[in-house]
Amino acid sequence: MKITLLTMEYPPMVGGVGNYYAGLVRHLERENIAVKIVVLSNNMRWWQVLWKVIWLRADYLWIGQILPIGTAAYLISKIRRQKYFISLHGMDINLALAAKPNITQKILTDATFVTANSEYTKSLISANIASEKVIIIYPSPNINEQVDSAIEQTILSQFKLKDNKILLSVGRLVERKGLQQVIALMPQLLKNDQTLIYYIIGKGEYQPELDQLILDHQLTDHVMILNNINNEELKIFYLHANLFIMPTIAIKEDVEGFGIVYLEAGLYNTPVIATPVGGVKEAVIDQQTGLLCSPEELLPSIIRLLTDSDYANKLGKQARELIKGKYSYSKQIHKLIDQIENGKQ
């Protein structure tokens, strides 16, 4: 069995989609399914993708982005009956259906099968493709849990993680992550606890707005955006954070399809606060692995989890148990393998 993954997102590029693919590839190869990875430039047009990949031979082309890569795969399938399957994540299919509904429909129809990262994402194509042709492959944390003790001591000292209450957010710095809401609440939170520090780890085009908000609220000692934290260092932030928070908002077609970072935090017994937007409701189980709340409920929810350690610890423990069970790679990878094998027949 030979599979070729065509994607515009893959490590070392930072991001949940790339990590999703890397984890699945690693576990497929453990099951003796070879995967060739072709990383394409994110500014390529469909005809450029076609020219680059038409010569590839595989049992399956695995399409990482429905547009423009799916267009090339669809045309190749008409030329030589090439099988392909598509992985969808939420925002990608929303944008594709809005921008190019006709070709998107053809790509979906011609695919051997489609994977979605959540029931929410699957629901976005319910009118376009038969339900039985779509399988849910949930993201799983692509993390080696163990931390390096020397790195841990350095990070603890440098960022004062042991002596303060730590709020943490991780992800691309875009408006829909909702981090501006947390920054705006910090002055009120600091009235209750002056030891509170909010670390935001990530990069993105929305950083200037966040930086300005930090200045406007005079929070430079209590809110810090870190752009260059590597994966080993990130694990230590997850481990020592009191609370992980990412209150996403929906902006037109740009909606959170799942949110792997919620699971990464939960893997370290860290409780989370989120908003019930898109696929987030599947990543965070309200009052079981974290709290789902409206923007108006953010302040009291944060205060509750920072002051009620027993409840916070309970949520964190239950989050880890869920991730080790339902969202483990061992659970997810065999669903994908079964579909690959069935489609081969």
PDB file of C-alpha atoms in Angstrom, residues 34-247:
ATOM      1  CA  ALA A  34       4.118   3.783   3.507  1.00  0.00           C
ATOM      2  CA  VAL A  35       3.353   7.478   3.144  1.00  0.00           C
ATOM      3  CA  LYS A  36       5.281   9.772   0.805  1.00  0.00           C
ATOM      4  CA  ILE A  37       4.972  13.407   1.878  1.00  0.00           C
ATOM      5  CA  VAL A  38       4.923  16.173  -0.724  1.00  0.00           C
ATOM      6  CA  VAL A  39       4.808  19.655   0.808  1.00  0.00           C
ATOM      7  CA  LEU A  40       3.561  22.264  -1.655  1.00  0.00           C
ATOM      8  CA  SER A  41       3.892  26.030  -1.521  1.00  0.00           C
ATOM      9  CA  ASN A  42       0.778  27.715  -0.147  1.00  0.00           C
ATOM     10  CA  ASN A  43       0.676  30.192  -3.041  1.00  0.00           C
ATOM     11  CA  MET A  44       0.489  27.575  -5.809  1.00  0.00           C
ATOM     12  CA  ARG A  45      -2.455  27.572  -8.222  1.00  0.00           C
ATOM     13  CA  TRP A  46      -4.258  24.361  -9.132  1.00  0.00           C
ATOM     14  CA  TRP A  47      -2.517  24.029 -12.506  1.00  0.00           C
ATOM     15  CA  GLN A  48       0.885  24.396 -10.825  1.00  0.00           C
ATOM     16  CA  VAL A  49      -0.063  21.650  -8.380  1.00  0.00           C
ATOM     17  CA  LEU A  50      -1.245  19.492 -11.278  1.00  0.00           C
ATOM     18  CA  TRP A  51       2.042  19.877 -13.144  1.00  0.00           C
ATOM     19  CA  LYS A  52       4.053  19.004 -10.032  1.00  0.00           C
ATOM     20  CA  VAL A  53       2.120  15.908  -8.955  1.00  0.00           C
ATOM     21  CA  ILE A  54       0.661  14.376 -12.129  1.00  0.00           C
ATOM     22  CA  TRP A  55       3.717  12.146 -12.443  1.00  0.00           C
ATOM     23  CA  LEU A  56       3.335  10.653  -8.980  1.00  0.00           C
ATOM     24  CA  ARG A  57       2.132   7.078  -8.648  1.00  0.00           C
ATOM     25  CA  ALA A  58       0.356   5.836  -5.525  1.00  0.00           C
ATOM     26  CA  ASP A  59      -2.564   3.677  -4.469  1.00  0.00           C
ATOM     27  CA  TYR A  60      -4.038   6.843  -2.988  1.00  0.00           C
ATOM     28  CA  LEU A  61      -3.402  10.541  -3.183  1.00  0.00           C
ATOM     29  CA  TRP A  62      -4.195  12.009   0.228  1.00  0.00           C
ATOM     30  CA  ILE A  63      -5.402  15.581  -0.255  1.00  0.00           C
ATOM     31  CA  GLY A  64      -4.462  17.906   2.581  1.00  0.00           C
ATOM     32  CA  GLN A  65      -6.278  21.018   1.287  1.00  0.00           C
ATOM     33  CA  ILE A  66      -9.389  20.700  -0.854  1.00  0.00           C
ATOM     34  CA  LEU A  67      -8.441  23.835  -2.826  1.00  0.00           C
ATOM     35  CA  PRO A  68      -6.291  24.011  -4.823  1.00  0.00           C
ATOM     36  CA  ILE A  69      -4.839  20.503  -4.345  1.00  0.00           C
ATOM     37  CA  GLY A  70      -8.205  18.790  -4.668  1.00  0.00           C
ATOM     38  CA  THR A  71      -8.733  20.344  -8.097  1.00  0.00           C
ATOM     39  CA  ALA A  72      -5.517  18.755  -9.353  1.00  0.00           C
ATOM     40  CA  ALA A  73      -6.426  15.391  -7.803  1.00  0.00           C
ATOM     41  CA  TYR A  74      -9.871  15.472  -9.404  1.00  0.00           C
ATOM     42  CA  LEU A  75      -8.363  16.070 -12.856  1.00  0.00           C
ATOM     43  CA  ILE A  76      -5.759  13.342 -12.363  1.00  0.00           C
ATOM     44  CA  SER A  77      -8.526  10.933 -11.369  1.00  0.00           C
ATOM     45  CA  LYS A  78     -10.216  11.614 -14.710  1.00  0.00           C
ATOM     46  CA  ILE A  79      -6.993  11.105 -16.657  1.00  0.00           C
ATOM     47  CA  ARG A  80      -5.928   7.790 -15.108  1.00  0.00           C
ATOM     48  CA  ARG A  81      -8.581   6.786 -12.547  1.00  0.00           C
ATOM     49  CA  GLN A  82      -6.372   7.766  -9.638  1.00  0.00           C
ATOM     50  CA  LYS A  83      -7.975   7.193  -6.239  1.00  0.00           C
ATOM     51  CA  TYR A  84      -7.819  10.004  -3.714  1.00  0.00           C
ATOM     52  CA  PHE A  85      -9.253  10.943  -0.355  1.00  0.00           C
ATOM     53  CA  ILE A  86      -9.559  14.350   1.285  1.00  0.00           C
ATOM     54  CA  SER A  87      -9.082  15.530   4.859  1.00  0.00           C
ATOM     55  CA  LEU A  88     -11.194  18.493   5.972  1.00  0.00           C
ATOM     56  CA  HIS A  89     -10.719  20.728   9.011  1.00  0.00           C
ATOM     57  CA  GLY A  90     -13.568  23.277   9.077  1.00  0.00           C
ATOM     58  CA  MET A  91     -12.479  26.640   7.737  1.00  0.00           C
ATOM     59  CA  ASP A  92     -11.064  25.054   4.562  1.00  0.00           C
ATOM     60  CA  ILE A  93     -14.355  23.561   3.412  1.00  0.00           C
ATOM     61  CA  ASN A  94     -16.309  26.675   4.445  1.00  0.00           C
ATOM     62  CA  LEU A  95     -14.075  28.832   2.255  1.00  0.00           C
ATOM     63  CA  ALA A  96     -14.087  26.340  -0.628  1.00  0.00           C
ATOM     64  CA  LEU A  97     -17.880  26.074  -0.741  1.00  0.00           C
ATOM     65  CA  ALA A  98     -18.205  29.857  -0.601  1.00  0.00           C
ATOM     66  CA  ALA A  99     -15.562  30.608  -3.251  1.00  0.00           C
ATOM     67  CA  LYS A 100     -15.866  27.711  -5.724  1.00  0.00           C
ATOM     68  CA  PRO A 101     -18.944  25.608  -4.970  1.00  0.00           C
ATOM     69  CA  ASN A 102     -19.104  23.782  -8.316  1.00  0.00           C
ATOM     70  CA  ILE A 103     -15.568  22.392  -8.437  1.00  0.00           C
ATOM     71  CA  THR A 104     -15.683  21.727  -4.693  1.00  0.00           C
ATOM     72  CA  GLN A 105     -18.777  19.593  -5.220  1.00  0.00           C
ATOM     73  CA  LYS A 106     -17.063  17.626  -8.005  1.00  0.00           C
ATOM     74  CA  ILE A 107     -13.967  17.048  -5.876  1.00  0.00           C
ATOM     75  CA  LEU A 108     -16.059  15.732  -2.980  1.00  0.00           C
ATOM     76  CA  THR A 109     -18.215  13.531  -5.200  1.00  0.00           C
ATOM     77  CA  ASP A 110     -15.247  11.932  -6.951  1.00  0.00           C
ATOM     78  CA  ALA A 111     -13.256  11.230  -3.769  1.00  0.00           C
ATOM     79  CA  THR A 112     -13.091   7.621  -2.599  1.00  0.00           C
ATOM     80  CA  PHE A 113     -13.854   8.907   0.879  1.00  0.00           C
ATOM     81  CA  VAL A 114     -13.495  12.038   3.007  1.00  0.00           C
ATOM     82  CA  THR A 115     -12.195  12.475   6.546  1.00  0.00           C
ATOM     83  CA  ALA A 116     -13.438  15.246   8.827  1.00  0.00           C
ATOM     84  CA  ASN A 117     -11.799  16.350  12.057  1.00  0.00           C
ATOM     85  CA  SER A 118     -15.131  16.661  13.894  1.00  0.00           C
ATOM     86  CA  GLU A 119     -18.855  16.070  13.621  1.00  0.00           C
ATOM     87  CA  TYR A 120     -19.155  19.818  13.109  1.00  0.00           C
ATOM     88  CA  THR A 121     -16.902  19.708  10.042  1.00  0.00           C
ATOM     89  CA  LYS A 122     -18.812  16.699   8.725  1.00  0.00           C
ATOM     90  CA  SER A 123     -22.060  18.643   9.075  1.00  0.00           C
ATOM     91  CA  LEU A 124     -20.709  21.352   6.749  1.00  0.00           C
ATOM     92  CA  ILE A 125     -20.815  18.924   3.809  1.00  0.00           C
ATOM     93  CA  SER A 126     -23.990  17.054   4.738  1.00  0.00           C
ATOM     94  CA  ALA A 127     -25.745  18.469   1.663  1.00  0.00           C
ATOM     95  CA  ASN A 128     -22.820  17.681  -0.644  1.00  0.00           C
ATOM     96  CA  ILE A 129     -21.882  14.074   0.024  1.00  0.00           C
ATOM     97  CA  ALA A 130     -23.407  10.889   1.452  1.00  0.00           C
ATOM     98  CA  SER A 131     -22.885  10.583   5.203  1.00  0.00           C
ATOM     99  CA  GLU A 132     -21.419   7.075   4.963  1.00  0.00           C
ATOM    100  CA  LYS A 133     -18.641   8.399   2.730  1.00  0.00           C
ATOM    101  CA  VAL A 134     -17.359  10.678   5.511  1.00  0.00           C
ATOM    102  CA  ILE A 135     -15.491   9.387   8.557  1.00  0.00           C
ATOM    103  CA  ILE A 136     -14.490  11.328  11.652  1.00  0.00           C
ATOM    104  CA  ILE A 137     -10.769  11.181  12.400  1.00  0.00           C
ATOM    105  CA  TYR A 138     -10.340  13.299  15.503  1.00  0.00           C
ATOM    106  CA  PRO A 139      -7.027  15.070  16.063  1.00  0.00           C
ATOM    107  CA  SER A 140      -4.823  13.524  18.737  1.00  0.00           C
ATOM    108  CA  PRO A 141      -2.025  15.285  20.615  1.00  0.00           C
ATOM    109  CA  ASN A 142       1.188  14.674  18.661  1.00  0.00           C
ATOM    110  CA  ILE A 143       3.348  15.084  21.761  1.00  0.00           C
ATOM    111  CA  ASN A 144       5.884  13.018  23.670  1.00  0.00           C
ATOM    112  CA  GLU A 145       4.640  13.824  27.169  1.00  0.00           C
ATOM    113  CA  GLN A 146       7.972  13.594  28.974  1.00  0.00           C
ATOM    114  CA  VAL A 147       9.743  16.855  29.694  1.00  0.00           C
ATOM    115  CA  ASP A 148      13.463  17.502  29.886  1.00  0.00           C
ATOM    116  CA  SER A 149      14.241  18.395  33.505  1.00  0.00           C
ATOM    117  CA  ALA A 150      17.041  20.813  32.584  1.00  0.00           C
ATOM    118  CA  ILE A 151      14.820  22.674  30.120  1.00  0.00           C
ATOM    119  CA  GLU A 152      12.029  22.642  32.686  1.00  0.00           C
ATOM    120  CA  GLN A 153      14.152  24.338  35.323  1.00  0.00           C
ATOM    121  CA  THR A 154      15.282  26.976  32.831  1.00  0.00           C
ATOM    122  CA  ILE A 155      11.716  27.770  31.725  1.00  0.00           C
ATOM    123  CA  LEU A 156      10.389  27.788  35.293  1.00  0.00           C
ATOM    124  CA  SER A 157      13.012  30.322  36.281  1.00  0.00           C
ATOM    125  CA  GLN A 158      12.942  32.478  33.150  1.00  0.00           C
ATOM    126  CA  PHE A 159       9.154  32.855  33.041  1.00  0.00           C
ATOM    127  CA  LYS A 160       8.398  32.630  36.785  1.00  0.00           C
ATOM    128  CA  LEU A 161       5.951  29.781  36.319  1.00  0.00           C
ATOM    129  CA  LYS A 162       6.229  28.475  39.880  1.00  0.00           C
ATOM    130  CA  ASP A 163       5.651  31.734  41.726  1.00  0.00           C
ATOM    131  CA  ASN A 164       2.608  32.983  39.814  1.00  0.00           C
ATOM    132  CA  LYS A 165      -0.833  31.954  38.630  1.00  0.00           C
ATOM    133  CA  ILE A 166      -0.526  31.186  34.915  1.00  0.00           C
ATOM    134  CA  LEU A 167      -3.126  31.642  32.193  1.00  0.00           C
ATOM    135  CA  LEU A 168      -2.074  30.137  28.860  1.00  0.00           C
ATOM    136  CA  SER A 169      -3.196  30.391  25.229  1.00  0.00           C
ATOM    137  CA  VAL A 170      -1.486  28.664  22.298  1.00  0.00           C
ATOM    138  CA  GLY A 171      -2.194  29.076  18.598  1.00  0.00           C
ATOM    139  CA  ARG A 172      -2.032  31.298  15.549  1.00  0.00           C
ATOM    140  CA  LEU A 173      -2.557  34.928  16.421  1.00  0.00           C
ATOM    141  CA  VAL A 174      -5.721  35.621  14.450  1.00  0.00           C
ATOM    142  CA  GLU A 175      -8.831  37.495  15.499  1.00  0.00           C
ATOM    143  CA  ARG A 176     -11.076  34.438  15.718  1.00  0.00           C
ATOM    144  CA  LYS A 177      -9.014  32.887  18.518  1.00  0.00           C
ATOM    145  CA  GLY A 178     -10.646  35.455  20.812  1.00  0.00           C
ATOM    146  CA  LEU A 179      -7.505  36.269  22.802  1.00  0.00           C
ATOM    147  CA  GLN A 180      -8.424  39.957  22.805  1.00  0.00           C
ATOM    148  CA  GLN A 181     -11.314  39.083  25.116  1.00  0.00           C
ATOM    149  CA  VAL A 182      -8.959  37.613  27.712  1.00  0.00           C
ATOM    150  CA  ILE A 183      -6.584  40.583  27.561  1.00  0.00           C
ATOM    151  CA  ALA A 184      -9.525  42.949  28.103  1.00  0.00           C
ATOM    152  CA  LEU A 185     -10.484  41.013  31.259  1.00  0.00           C
ATOM    153  CA  MET A 186      -7.011  41.044  32.785  1.00  0.00           C
ATOM    154  CA  PRO A 187      -7.390  44.366  34.695  1.00  0.00           C
ATOM    155  CA  GLN A 188     -10.411  42.933  36.528  1.00  0.00           C
ATOM    156  CA  LEU A 189      -8.669  39.608  37.147  1.00  0.00           C
ATOM    157  CA  LEU A 190      -5.623  41.373  38.568  1.00  0.00           C
ATOM    158  CA  LYS A 191      -7.805  43.062  41.176  1.00  0.00           C
ATOM    159  CA  ASN A 192      -8.328  39.578  42.631  1.00  0.00           C
ATOM    160  CA  ASP A 193      -4.785  38.275  42.186  1.00  0.00           C
ATOM    161  CA  GLN A 194      -1.699  40.335  41.377  1.00  0.00           C
ATOM    162  CA  THR A 195       0.342  37.157  40.778  1.00  0.00           C
ATOM    163  CA  LEU A 196      -1.572  36.409  37.574  1.00  0.00           C
ATOM    164  CA  ILE A 197       0.422  36.234  34.316  1.00  0.00           C
ATOM    165  CA  TYR A 198      -1.118  35.518  30.921  1.00  0.00           C
ATOM    166  CA  TYR A 199       1.203  33.911  28.369  1.00  0.00           C
ATOM    167  CA  ILE A 200       0.175  33.811  24.710  1.00  0.00           C
ATOM    168  CA  ILE A 201       2.332  31.476  22.618  1.00  0.00           C
ATOM    169  CA  GLY A 202       2.161  31.792  18.849  1.00  0.00           C
ATOM    170  CA  LYS A 203       2.635  33.966  15.791  1.00  0.00           C
ATOM    171  CA  GLY A 204       0.224  35.623  13.409  1.00  0.00           C
ATOM    172  CA  GLU A 205      -1.056  38.699  11.655  1.00  0.00           C
ATOM    173  CA  TYR A 206      -3.242  39.790  14.592  1.00  0.00           C
ATOM    174  CA  GLN A 207      -0.297  40.383  16.941  1.00  0.00           C
ATOM    175  CA  PRO A 208      -0.108  44.185  16.393  1.00  0.00           C
ATOM    176  CA  GLU A 209      -3.701  44.522  17.603  1.00  0.00           C
ATOM    177  CA  LEU A 210      -2.983  42.350  20.641  1.00  0.00           C
ATOM    178  CA  ASP A 211       0.204  44.295  21.401  1.00  0.00           C
ATOM    179  CA  GLN A 212      -1.735  47.564  21.279  1.00  0.00           C
ATOM    180  CA  LEU A 213      -4.417  46.180  23.574  1.00  0.00           C
ATOM    181  CA  ILE A 214      -1.739  45.168  26.081  1.00  0.00           C
ATOM    182  CA  LEU A 215      -0.329  48.701  26.000  1.00  0.00           C
ATOM    183  CA  ASP A 216      -3.755  50.323  26.245  1.00  0.00           C
ATOM    184  CA  HIS A 217      -4.521  48.360  29.421  1.00  0.00           C
ATOM    185  CA  GLN A 218      -0.995  48.850  30.840  1.00  0.00           C
ATOM    186  CA  LEU A 219      -0.466  45.093  31.066  1.00  0.00           C
ATOM    187  CA  THR A 220       3.116  44.691  29.866  1.00  0.00           C
ATOM    188  CA  ASP A 221       4.112  43.051  33.180  1.00  0.00           C
ATOM    189  CA  HIS A 222       1.197  40.633  33.143  1.00  0.00           C
ATOM    190  CA  VAL A 223       0.478  39.712  29.496  1.00  0.00           C
ATOM    191  CA  MET A 224       3.302  38.447  27.305  1.00  0.00           C
ATOM    192  CA  ILE A 225       3.268  37.171  23.731  1.00  0.00           C
ATOM    193  CA  LEU A 226       6.001  34.616  23.052  1.00  0.00           C
ATOM    194  CA  ASN A 227       6.825  33.937  19.400  1.00  0.00           C
ATOM    195  CA  ASN A 228       9.761  31.562  19.673  1.00  0.00           C
ATOM    196  CA  ILE A 229       8.822  28.795  22.092  1.00  0.00           C
ATOM    197  CA  ASN A 230       9.793  25.368  20.741  1.00  0.00           C
ATOM    198  CA  ASN A 231       7.859  22.145  21.310  1.00  0.00           C
ATOM    199  CA  GLU A 232       9.979  21.017  24.261  1.00  0.00           C
ATOM    200  CA  GLU A 233       9.481  24.352  25.987  1.00  0.00           C
ATOM    201  CA  LEU A 234       5.768  24.408  25.164  1.00  0.00           C
ATOM    202  CA  LYS A 235       5.226  21.181  27.086  1.00  0.00           C
ATOM    203  CA  ILE A 236       6.500  22.884  30.229  1.00  0.00           C
ATOM    204  CA  PHE A 237       4.037  25.750  29.822  1.00  0.00           C
ATOM    205  CA  TYR A 238       1.193  23.231  29.450  1.00  0.00           C
ATOM    206  CA  LEU A 239       2.405  21.316  32.504  1.00  0.00           C
ATOM    207  CA  HIS A 240       2.634  24.332  34.806  1.00  0.00           C
ATOM    208  CA  ALA A 241      -0.288  26.458  33.597  1.00  0.00           C
ATOM    209  CA  ASN A 242      -3.182  26.813  36.018  1.00  0.00           C
ATOM    210  CA  LEU A 243      -5.644  27.302  33.194  1.00  0.00           C
ATOM    211  CA  PHE A 244      -5.681  27.065  29.402  1.00  0.00           C
ATOM    212  CA  ILE A 245      -8.036  29.475  27.665  1.00  0.00           C
ATOM    213  CA  MET A 246      -8.990  30.069  24.053  1.00  0.00           C
ATOM    214  CA  PRO A 247     -12.453  31.656  23.666  1.00  0.00           C
TER     215      PRO A 247
END
